[in-house]
CSV table of C-alpha atoms and ligand atoms in Angstrom, one decimal:
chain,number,residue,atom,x,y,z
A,1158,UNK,CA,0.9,-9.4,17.2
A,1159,UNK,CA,4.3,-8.7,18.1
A,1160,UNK,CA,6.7,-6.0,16.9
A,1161,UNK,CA,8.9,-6.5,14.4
A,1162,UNK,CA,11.3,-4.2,12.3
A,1163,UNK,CA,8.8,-3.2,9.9
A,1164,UNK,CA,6.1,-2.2,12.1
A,1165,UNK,CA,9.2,-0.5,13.6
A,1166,UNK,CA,10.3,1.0,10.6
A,1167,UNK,CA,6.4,2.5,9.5
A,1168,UNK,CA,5.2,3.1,12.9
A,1169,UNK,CA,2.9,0.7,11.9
A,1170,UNK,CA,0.3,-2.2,14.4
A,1171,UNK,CA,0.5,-5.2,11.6
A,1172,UNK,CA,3.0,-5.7,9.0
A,1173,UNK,CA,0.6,-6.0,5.8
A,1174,UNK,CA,1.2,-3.4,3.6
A,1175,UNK,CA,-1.3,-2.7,0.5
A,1176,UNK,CA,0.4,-2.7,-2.9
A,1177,UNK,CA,0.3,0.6,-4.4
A,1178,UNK,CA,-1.0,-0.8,-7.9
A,1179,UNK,CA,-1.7,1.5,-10.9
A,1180,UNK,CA,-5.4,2.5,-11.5
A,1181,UNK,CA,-6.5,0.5,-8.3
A,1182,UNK,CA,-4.7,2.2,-5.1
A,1183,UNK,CA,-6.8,5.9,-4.9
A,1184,UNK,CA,-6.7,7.6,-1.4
A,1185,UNK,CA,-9.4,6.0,-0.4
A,1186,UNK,CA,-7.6,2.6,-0.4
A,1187,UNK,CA,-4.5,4.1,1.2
A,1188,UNK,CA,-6.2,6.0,4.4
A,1189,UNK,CA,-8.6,3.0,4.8
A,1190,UNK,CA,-5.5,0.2,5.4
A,1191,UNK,CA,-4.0,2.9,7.3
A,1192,UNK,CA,-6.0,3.4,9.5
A,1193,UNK,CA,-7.1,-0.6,9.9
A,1194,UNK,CA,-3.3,-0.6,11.4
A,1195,UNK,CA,-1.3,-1.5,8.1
A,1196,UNK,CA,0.4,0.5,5.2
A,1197,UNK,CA,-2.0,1.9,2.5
A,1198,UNK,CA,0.0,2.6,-0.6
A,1199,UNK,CA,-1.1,5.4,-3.2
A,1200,UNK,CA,0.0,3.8,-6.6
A,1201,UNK,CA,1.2,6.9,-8.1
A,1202,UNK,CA,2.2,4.9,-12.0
A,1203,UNK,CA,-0.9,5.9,-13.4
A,1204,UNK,CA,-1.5,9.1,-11.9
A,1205,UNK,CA,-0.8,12.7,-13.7
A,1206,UNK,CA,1.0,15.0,-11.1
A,1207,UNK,CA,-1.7,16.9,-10.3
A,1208,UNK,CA,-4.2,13.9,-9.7
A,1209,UNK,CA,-1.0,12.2,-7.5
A,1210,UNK,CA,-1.5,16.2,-5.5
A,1211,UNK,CA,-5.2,15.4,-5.0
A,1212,UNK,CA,-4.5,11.7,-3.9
A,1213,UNK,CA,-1.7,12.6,-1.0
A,1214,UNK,CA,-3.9,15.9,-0.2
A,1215,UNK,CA,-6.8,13.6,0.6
A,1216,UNK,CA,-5.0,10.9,2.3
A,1217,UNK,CA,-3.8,13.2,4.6
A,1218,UNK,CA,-6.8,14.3,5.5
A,1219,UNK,CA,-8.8,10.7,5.8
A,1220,UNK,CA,-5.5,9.5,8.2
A,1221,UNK,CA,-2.7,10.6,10.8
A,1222,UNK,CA,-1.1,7.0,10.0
A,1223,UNK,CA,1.7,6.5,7.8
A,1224,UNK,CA,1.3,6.0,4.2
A,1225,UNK,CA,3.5,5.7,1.2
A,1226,UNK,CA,3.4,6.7,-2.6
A,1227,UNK,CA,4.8,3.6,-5.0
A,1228,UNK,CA,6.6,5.3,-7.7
A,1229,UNK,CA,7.8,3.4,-10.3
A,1230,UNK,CA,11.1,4.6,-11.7
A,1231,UNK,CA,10.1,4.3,-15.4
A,1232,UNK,CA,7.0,6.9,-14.7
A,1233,UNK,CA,7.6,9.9,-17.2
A,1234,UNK,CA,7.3,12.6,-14.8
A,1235,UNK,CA,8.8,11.1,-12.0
A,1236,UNK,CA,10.8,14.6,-11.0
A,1237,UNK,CA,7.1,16.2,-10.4
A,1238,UNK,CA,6.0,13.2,-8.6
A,1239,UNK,CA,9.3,13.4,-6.3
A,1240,UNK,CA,8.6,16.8,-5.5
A,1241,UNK,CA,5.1,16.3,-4.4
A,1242,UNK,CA,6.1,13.5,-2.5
A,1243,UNK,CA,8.9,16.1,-0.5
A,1244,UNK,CA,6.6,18.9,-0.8
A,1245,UNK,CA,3.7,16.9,1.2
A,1246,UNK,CA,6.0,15.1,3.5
A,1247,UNK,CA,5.1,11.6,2.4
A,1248,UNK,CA,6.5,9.5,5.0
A,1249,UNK,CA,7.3,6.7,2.8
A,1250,UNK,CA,8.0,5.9,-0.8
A,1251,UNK,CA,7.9,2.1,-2.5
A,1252,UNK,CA,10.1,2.4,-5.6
A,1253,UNK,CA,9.4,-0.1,-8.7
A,1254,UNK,CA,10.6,-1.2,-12.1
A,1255,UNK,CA,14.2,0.9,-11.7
A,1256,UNK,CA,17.5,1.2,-10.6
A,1257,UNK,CA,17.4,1.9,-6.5
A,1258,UNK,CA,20.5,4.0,-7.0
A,1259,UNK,CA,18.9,7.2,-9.0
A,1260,UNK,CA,16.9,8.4,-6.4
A,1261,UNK,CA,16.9,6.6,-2.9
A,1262,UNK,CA,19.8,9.0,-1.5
A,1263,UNK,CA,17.5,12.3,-2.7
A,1264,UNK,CA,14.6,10.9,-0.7
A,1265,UNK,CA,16.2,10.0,2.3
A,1266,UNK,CA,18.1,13.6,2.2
A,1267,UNK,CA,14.6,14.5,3.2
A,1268,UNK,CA,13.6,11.9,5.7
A,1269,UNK,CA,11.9,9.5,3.5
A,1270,UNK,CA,12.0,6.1,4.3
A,1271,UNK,CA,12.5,4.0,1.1
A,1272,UNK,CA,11.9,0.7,0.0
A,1273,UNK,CA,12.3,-0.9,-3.5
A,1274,UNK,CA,10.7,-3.5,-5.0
A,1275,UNK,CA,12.4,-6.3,-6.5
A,1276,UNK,CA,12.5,-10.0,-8.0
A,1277,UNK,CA,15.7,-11.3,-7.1
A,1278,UNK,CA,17.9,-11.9,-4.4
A,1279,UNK,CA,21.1,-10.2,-6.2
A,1280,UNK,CA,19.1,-7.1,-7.1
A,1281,UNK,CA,17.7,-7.0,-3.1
A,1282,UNK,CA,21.4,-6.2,-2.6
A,1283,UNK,CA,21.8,-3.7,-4.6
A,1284,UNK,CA,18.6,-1.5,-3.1
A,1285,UNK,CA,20.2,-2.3,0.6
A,1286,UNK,CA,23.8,-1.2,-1.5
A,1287,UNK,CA,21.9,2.1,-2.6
A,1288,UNK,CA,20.4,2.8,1.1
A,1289,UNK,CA,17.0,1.4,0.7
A,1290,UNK,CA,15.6,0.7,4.4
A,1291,UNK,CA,13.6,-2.5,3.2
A,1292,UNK,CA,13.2,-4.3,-0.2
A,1293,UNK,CA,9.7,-5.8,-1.2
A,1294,UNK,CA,10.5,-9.3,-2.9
A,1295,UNK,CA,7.9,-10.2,-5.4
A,1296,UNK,CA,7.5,-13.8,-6.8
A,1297,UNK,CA,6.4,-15.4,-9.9
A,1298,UNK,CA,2.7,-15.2,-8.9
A,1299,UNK,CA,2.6,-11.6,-8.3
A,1300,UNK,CA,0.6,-9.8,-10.6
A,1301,UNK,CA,1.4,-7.0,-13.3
A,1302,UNK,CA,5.4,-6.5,-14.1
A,1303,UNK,CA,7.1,-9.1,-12.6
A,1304,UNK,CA,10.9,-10.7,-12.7
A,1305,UNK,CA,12.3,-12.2,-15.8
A,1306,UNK,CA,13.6,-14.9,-14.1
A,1307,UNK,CA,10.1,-16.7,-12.7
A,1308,UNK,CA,11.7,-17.1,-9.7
A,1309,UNK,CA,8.5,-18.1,-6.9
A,1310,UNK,CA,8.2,-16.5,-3.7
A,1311,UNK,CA,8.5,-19.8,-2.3
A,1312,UNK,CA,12.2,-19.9,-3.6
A,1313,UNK,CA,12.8,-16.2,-3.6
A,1314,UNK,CA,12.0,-14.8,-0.2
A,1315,UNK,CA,14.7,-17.2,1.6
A,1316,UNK,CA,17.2,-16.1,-1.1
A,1317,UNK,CA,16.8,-12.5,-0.6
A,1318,UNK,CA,16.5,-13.1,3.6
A,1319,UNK,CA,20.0,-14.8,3.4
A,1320,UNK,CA,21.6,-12.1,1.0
A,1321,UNK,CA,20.9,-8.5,3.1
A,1322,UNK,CA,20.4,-7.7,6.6
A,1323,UNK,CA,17.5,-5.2,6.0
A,1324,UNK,CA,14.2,-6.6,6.4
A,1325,UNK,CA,13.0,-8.3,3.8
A,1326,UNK,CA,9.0,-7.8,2.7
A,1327,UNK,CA,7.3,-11.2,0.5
A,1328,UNK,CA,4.7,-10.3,-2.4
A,1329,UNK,CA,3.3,-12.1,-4.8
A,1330,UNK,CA,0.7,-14.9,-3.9
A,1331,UNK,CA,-0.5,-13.5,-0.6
A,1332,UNK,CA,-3.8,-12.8,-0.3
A,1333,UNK,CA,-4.4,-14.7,3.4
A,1334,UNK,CA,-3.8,-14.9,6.6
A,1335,UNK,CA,-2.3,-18.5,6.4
A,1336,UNK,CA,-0.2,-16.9,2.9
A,1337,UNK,CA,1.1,-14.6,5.3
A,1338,UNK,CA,1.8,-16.8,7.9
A,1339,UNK,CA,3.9,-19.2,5.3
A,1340,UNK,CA,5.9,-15.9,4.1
A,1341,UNK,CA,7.1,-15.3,7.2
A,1342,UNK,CA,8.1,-18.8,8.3
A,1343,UNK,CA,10.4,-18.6,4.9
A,1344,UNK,CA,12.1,-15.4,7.0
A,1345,UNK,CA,10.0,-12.4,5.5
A,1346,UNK,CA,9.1,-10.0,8.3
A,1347,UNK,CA,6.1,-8.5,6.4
A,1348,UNK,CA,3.6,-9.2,3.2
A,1349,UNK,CA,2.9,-6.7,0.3
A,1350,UNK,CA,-0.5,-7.9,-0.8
A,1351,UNK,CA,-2.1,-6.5,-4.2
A,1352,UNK,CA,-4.5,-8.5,-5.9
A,1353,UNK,CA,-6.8,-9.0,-2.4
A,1354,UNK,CA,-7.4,-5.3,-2.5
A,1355,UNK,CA,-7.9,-4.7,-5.9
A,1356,UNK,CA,-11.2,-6.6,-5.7
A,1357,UNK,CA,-12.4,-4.1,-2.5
A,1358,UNK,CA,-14.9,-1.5,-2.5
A,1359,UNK,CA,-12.4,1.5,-2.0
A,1360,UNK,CA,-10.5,0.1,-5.0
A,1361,UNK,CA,-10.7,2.6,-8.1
A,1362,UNK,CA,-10.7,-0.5,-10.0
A,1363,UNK,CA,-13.8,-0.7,-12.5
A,1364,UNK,CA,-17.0,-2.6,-11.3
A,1365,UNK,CA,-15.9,-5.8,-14.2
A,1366,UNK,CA,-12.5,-6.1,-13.1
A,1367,UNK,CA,-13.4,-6.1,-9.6
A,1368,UNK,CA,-15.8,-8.8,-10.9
A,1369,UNK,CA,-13.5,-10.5,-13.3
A,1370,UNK,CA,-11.1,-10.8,-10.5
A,1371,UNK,CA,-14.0,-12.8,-8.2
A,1372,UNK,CA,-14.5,-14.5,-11.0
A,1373,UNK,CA,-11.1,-16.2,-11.8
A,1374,UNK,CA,-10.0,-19.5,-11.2
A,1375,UNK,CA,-6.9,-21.8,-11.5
A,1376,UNK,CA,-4.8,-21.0,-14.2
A,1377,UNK,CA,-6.9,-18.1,-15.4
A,1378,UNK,CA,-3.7,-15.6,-15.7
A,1379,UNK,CA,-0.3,-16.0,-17.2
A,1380,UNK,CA,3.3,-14.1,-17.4
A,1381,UNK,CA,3.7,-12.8,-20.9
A,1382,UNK,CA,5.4,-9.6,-23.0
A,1383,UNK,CA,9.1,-11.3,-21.4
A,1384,UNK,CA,10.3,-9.2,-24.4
A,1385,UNK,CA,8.8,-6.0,-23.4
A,1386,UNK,CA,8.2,-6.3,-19.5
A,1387,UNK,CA,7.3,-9.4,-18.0
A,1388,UNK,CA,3.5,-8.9,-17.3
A,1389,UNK,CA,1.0,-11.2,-15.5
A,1390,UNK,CA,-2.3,-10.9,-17.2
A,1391,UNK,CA,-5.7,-12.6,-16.8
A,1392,UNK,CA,-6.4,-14.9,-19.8
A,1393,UNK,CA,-8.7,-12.6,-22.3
A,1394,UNK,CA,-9.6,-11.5,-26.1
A,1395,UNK,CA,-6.1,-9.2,-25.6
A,1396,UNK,CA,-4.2,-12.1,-24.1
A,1397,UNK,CA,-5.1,-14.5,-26.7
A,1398,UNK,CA,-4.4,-11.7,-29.4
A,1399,UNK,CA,-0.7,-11.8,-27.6
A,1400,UNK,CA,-0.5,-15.6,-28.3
A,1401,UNK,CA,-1.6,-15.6,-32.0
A,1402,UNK,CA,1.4,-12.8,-32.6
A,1403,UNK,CA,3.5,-15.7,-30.7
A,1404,UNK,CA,2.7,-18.9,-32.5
A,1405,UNK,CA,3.1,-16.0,-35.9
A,1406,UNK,CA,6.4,-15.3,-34.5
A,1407,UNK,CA,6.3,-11.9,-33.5
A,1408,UNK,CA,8.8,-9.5,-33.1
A,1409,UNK,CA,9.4,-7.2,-30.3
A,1410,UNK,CA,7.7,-4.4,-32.2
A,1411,UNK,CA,5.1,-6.0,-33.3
A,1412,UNK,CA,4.2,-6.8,-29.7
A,1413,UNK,CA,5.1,-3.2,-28.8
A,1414,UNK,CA,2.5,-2.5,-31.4
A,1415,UNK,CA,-0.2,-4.6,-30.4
A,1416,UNK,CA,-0.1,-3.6,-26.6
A,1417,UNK,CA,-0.1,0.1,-28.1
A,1418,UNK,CA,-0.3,2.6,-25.2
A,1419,UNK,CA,-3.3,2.9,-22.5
A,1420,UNK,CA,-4.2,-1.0,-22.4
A,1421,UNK,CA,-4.2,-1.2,-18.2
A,1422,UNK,CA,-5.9,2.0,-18.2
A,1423,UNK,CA,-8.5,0.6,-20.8
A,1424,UNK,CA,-8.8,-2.9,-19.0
A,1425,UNK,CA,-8.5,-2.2,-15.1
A,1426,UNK,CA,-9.8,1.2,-15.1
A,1427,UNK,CA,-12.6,1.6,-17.8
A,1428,UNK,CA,-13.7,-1.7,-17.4
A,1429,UNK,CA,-13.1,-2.7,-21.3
A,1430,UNK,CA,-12.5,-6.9,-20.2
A,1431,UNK,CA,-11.9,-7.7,-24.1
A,1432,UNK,CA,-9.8,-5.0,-25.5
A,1433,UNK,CA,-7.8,-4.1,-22.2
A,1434,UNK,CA,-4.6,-5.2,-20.1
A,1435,UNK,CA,-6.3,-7.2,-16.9
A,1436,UNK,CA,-3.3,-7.0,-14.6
A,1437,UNK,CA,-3.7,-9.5,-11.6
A,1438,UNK,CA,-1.9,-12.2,-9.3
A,1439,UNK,CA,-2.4,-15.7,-9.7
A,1440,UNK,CA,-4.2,-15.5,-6.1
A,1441,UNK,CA,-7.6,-14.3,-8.0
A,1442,UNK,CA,-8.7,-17.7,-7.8
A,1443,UNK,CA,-9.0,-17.8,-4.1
A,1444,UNK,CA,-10.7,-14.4,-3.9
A,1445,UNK,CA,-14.4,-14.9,-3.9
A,1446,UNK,CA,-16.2,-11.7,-3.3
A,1447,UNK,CA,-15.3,-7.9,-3.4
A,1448,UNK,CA,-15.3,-6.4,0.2
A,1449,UNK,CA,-14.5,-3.4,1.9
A,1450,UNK,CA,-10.6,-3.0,2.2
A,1451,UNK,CA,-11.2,-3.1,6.0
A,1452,UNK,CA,-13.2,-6.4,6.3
A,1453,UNK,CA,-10.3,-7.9,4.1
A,1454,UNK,CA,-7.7,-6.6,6.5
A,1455,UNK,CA,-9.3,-7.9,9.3
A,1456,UNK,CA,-9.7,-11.5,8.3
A,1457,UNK,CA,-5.9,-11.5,7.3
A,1458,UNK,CA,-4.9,-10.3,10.5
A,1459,UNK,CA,-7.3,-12.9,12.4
A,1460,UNK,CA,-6.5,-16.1,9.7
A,1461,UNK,CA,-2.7,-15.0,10.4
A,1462,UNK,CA,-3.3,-15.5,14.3
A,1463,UNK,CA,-5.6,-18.3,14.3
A,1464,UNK,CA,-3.5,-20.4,11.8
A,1465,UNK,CA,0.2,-19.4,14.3
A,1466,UNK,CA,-1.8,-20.9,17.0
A,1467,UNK,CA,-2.8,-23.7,15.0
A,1468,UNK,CA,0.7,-24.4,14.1
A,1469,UNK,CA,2.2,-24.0,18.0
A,1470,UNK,CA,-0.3,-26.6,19.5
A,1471,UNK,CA,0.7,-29.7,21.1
A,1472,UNK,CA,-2.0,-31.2,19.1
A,1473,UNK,CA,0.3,-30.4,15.5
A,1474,UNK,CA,3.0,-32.9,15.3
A,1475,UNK,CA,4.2,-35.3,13.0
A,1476,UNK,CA,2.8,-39.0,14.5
A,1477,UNK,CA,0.2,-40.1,13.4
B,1212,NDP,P1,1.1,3.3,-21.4
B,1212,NDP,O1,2.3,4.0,-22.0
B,1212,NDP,O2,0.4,2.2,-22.2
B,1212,NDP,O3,0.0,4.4,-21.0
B,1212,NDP,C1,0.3,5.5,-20.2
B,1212,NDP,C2,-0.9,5.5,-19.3
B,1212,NDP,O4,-0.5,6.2,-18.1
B,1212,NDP,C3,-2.1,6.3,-19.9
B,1212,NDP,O5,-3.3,5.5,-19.6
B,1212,NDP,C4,-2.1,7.6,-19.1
B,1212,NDP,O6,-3.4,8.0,-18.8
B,1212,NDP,C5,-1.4,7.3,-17.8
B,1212,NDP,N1,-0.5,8.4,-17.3
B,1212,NDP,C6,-0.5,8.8,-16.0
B,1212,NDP,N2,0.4,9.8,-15.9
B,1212,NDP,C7,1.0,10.0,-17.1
B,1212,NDP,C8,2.0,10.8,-17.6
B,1212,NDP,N3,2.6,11.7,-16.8
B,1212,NDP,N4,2.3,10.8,-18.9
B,1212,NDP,C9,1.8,9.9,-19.7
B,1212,NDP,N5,0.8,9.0,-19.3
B,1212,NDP,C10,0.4,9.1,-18.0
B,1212,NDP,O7,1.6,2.7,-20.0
B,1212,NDP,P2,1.0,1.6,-19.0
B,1212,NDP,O8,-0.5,1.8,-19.0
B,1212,NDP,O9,1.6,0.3,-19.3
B,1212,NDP,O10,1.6,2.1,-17.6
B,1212,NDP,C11,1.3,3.3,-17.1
B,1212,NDP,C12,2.3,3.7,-16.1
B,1212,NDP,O11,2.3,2.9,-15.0
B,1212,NDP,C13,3.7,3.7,-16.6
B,1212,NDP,O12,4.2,4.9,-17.0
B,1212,NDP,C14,4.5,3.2,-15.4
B,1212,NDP,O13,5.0,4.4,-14.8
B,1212,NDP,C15,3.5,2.6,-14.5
B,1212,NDP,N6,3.6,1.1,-14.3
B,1212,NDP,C16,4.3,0.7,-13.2
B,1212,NDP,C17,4.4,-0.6,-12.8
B,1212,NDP,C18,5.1,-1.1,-11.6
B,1212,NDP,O14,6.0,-0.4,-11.1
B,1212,NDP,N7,4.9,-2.2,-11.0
B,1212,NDP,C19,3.6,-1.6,-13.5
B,1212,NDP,C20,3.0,-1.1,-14.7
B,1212,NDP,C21,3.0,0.3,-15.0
B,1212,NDP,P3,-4.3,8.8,-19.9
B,1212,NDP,O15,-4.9,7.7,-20.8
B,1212,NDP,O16,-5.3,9.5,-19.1
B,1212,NDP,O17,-3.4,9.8,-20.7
């Protein structure tokens, strides 16, 4: 594969990045997509700062690669996750769910590289405004929090490609090699995939999401919460608990209420497939079997070669 800016950017061989989702993204994912030649993300959103201490410790030791901590802005500690993140010399940091401006100028003080995440092409410009060095744009069928606006990545990623001159990184939907292919035909010069390795062996996903996720098909997950924070969900006993309040005309508390507080934790990370919050990408239903995160890796990077070739014969035209 040939360089590009953001293998440039990470020191990286291929630009796949893993998402750095909450309770799925351990050290174990991060060091093993590092070290497969991408960019393994620790997702830091559900860690407490002492277990986000243990995760970069460990990573460190399982790689000399580059990796990177997501943080999302709205995480209640987020100074003590900072700090670590300084303290340990965490190459790169993916910021989410925030405003770029708060604290993309104190990382980069210390060398970081940042990149935030976003849904739009207008708020692309304001994380290259605030100094980001890449933005991740995430579509509609990304999984977990996710855009108001339902804008795909179909429509999005040539949006935000034509509105900043930083490299732009496409997420939601990507799971393959030919998903990656198509992203960067639309002008993106890397993939952010997620949902693929959630369902991997070095996920800390539980055993029945990992499952769940092998198990889903067309139209099994849905955006919903748009008054709280737009969330992707699988279809389950919680998700249809969310629809009653709907057709009973909720209000936003009363939704607040339902989700209460721990419902990803209880869903992707104890396993509970009734009662919890099953956050996950509509590409589930073209993931068939749980894997280890460098088997996946490898068949993205190959499918993303093969289909390129594919595409450049003499043999693809338009006659018939
Ligand atoms: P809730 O408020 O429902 O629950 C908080 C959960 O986060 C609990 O399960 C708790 O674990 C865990 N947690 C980890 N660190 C802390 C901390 N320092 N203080 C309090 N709780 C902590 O939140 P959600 O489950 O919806 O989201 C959890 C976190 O994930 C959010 O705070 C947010 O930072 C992040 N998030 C980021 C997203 C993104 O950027 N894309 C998407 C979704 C969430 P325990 O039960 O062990 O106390």
């Amino acid at each position: 594969m040939e360089m590009n800016r953001i293998c440039d950017l990470f020191d990286i061989q291929y630009p796949v990045i893993q998402a750095g989702m909450i309770w799925c993204s351990p050290w174990q994912l991060a060091s093993t997509v590092s070290n497969a030649g991408g960019l393994g993300i620790i997702g830091s959103g559900s860690m407490y700062p002492e277990v986000l201490r243990e995760h970069v410790e460990k990573c460190k030791q399982a790689t000399d690669k580059p990796f990177a901590v997501n943080l999302p802005l709205l995480y209640p500690n987020i100074e003590e996750h900072i700090q670590t993140i300084i303290d340990y010399k965490v190459p790169i940091v993916f910021t989410s769910a925030g405003n770029p401006k708060t604290w993309t100028s104190k990382l980069k003080e210390h060398g970081i590289k940042v990149v935030h995440v976003v849904s739009s092409a207008k708020f692309a410009q304001k994380a290259e405004a605030a100094g980001c060095d890449a933005v991740v744009a995430e579509g509609f069928e990304a999984g977990g929090h996710n855009g108001r606006e339902e804008t795909t990545t179909m429509v999005l990623i040539p949006q935000a490609v034509q509105a900043v001159q930083i490299p732009v990184i496409a997420a939601g939907g990507i799971g393959t090699g030919r998903g990656m292919l198509a992203a960067m035909a639309l002008g993106a010069e890397g993939v952010q995939i997620g949902s693929r390795f959630a369902a991997t062996i070095e996920s800390s996903a539980h055993e029945n999401f990992k499952n769940a996720i092998v198990e889903a098909g067309e139209g099994d997950t849905l955006l919903t919460l748009k008054e709280l924070v737009p969330v992707r969900l699988m279809k389950n006993k919680f998700f249809n608990e969310v629809m009653n309040a709907y057709t009973n005309k909720a209000t936003k508390e009363d939704l607040a209420g339902l989700l209460g507080r721990g419902r990803a934790k209880k869903g992707m990370f104890e396993g509970n497939l009734d009662e919890g919050e099953l956050e996950i990408g509509q590409i589930a239903s073209l993931i068939n079997e749980v894997k280890p995160a460098s088997e996946v890796f490898n068949e993205i990077v190959l499918e993303f070669e093969a289909a390129k070739k594919e595409l450049q014969s003499p043999n693809f035209n338009f006659k018939a």
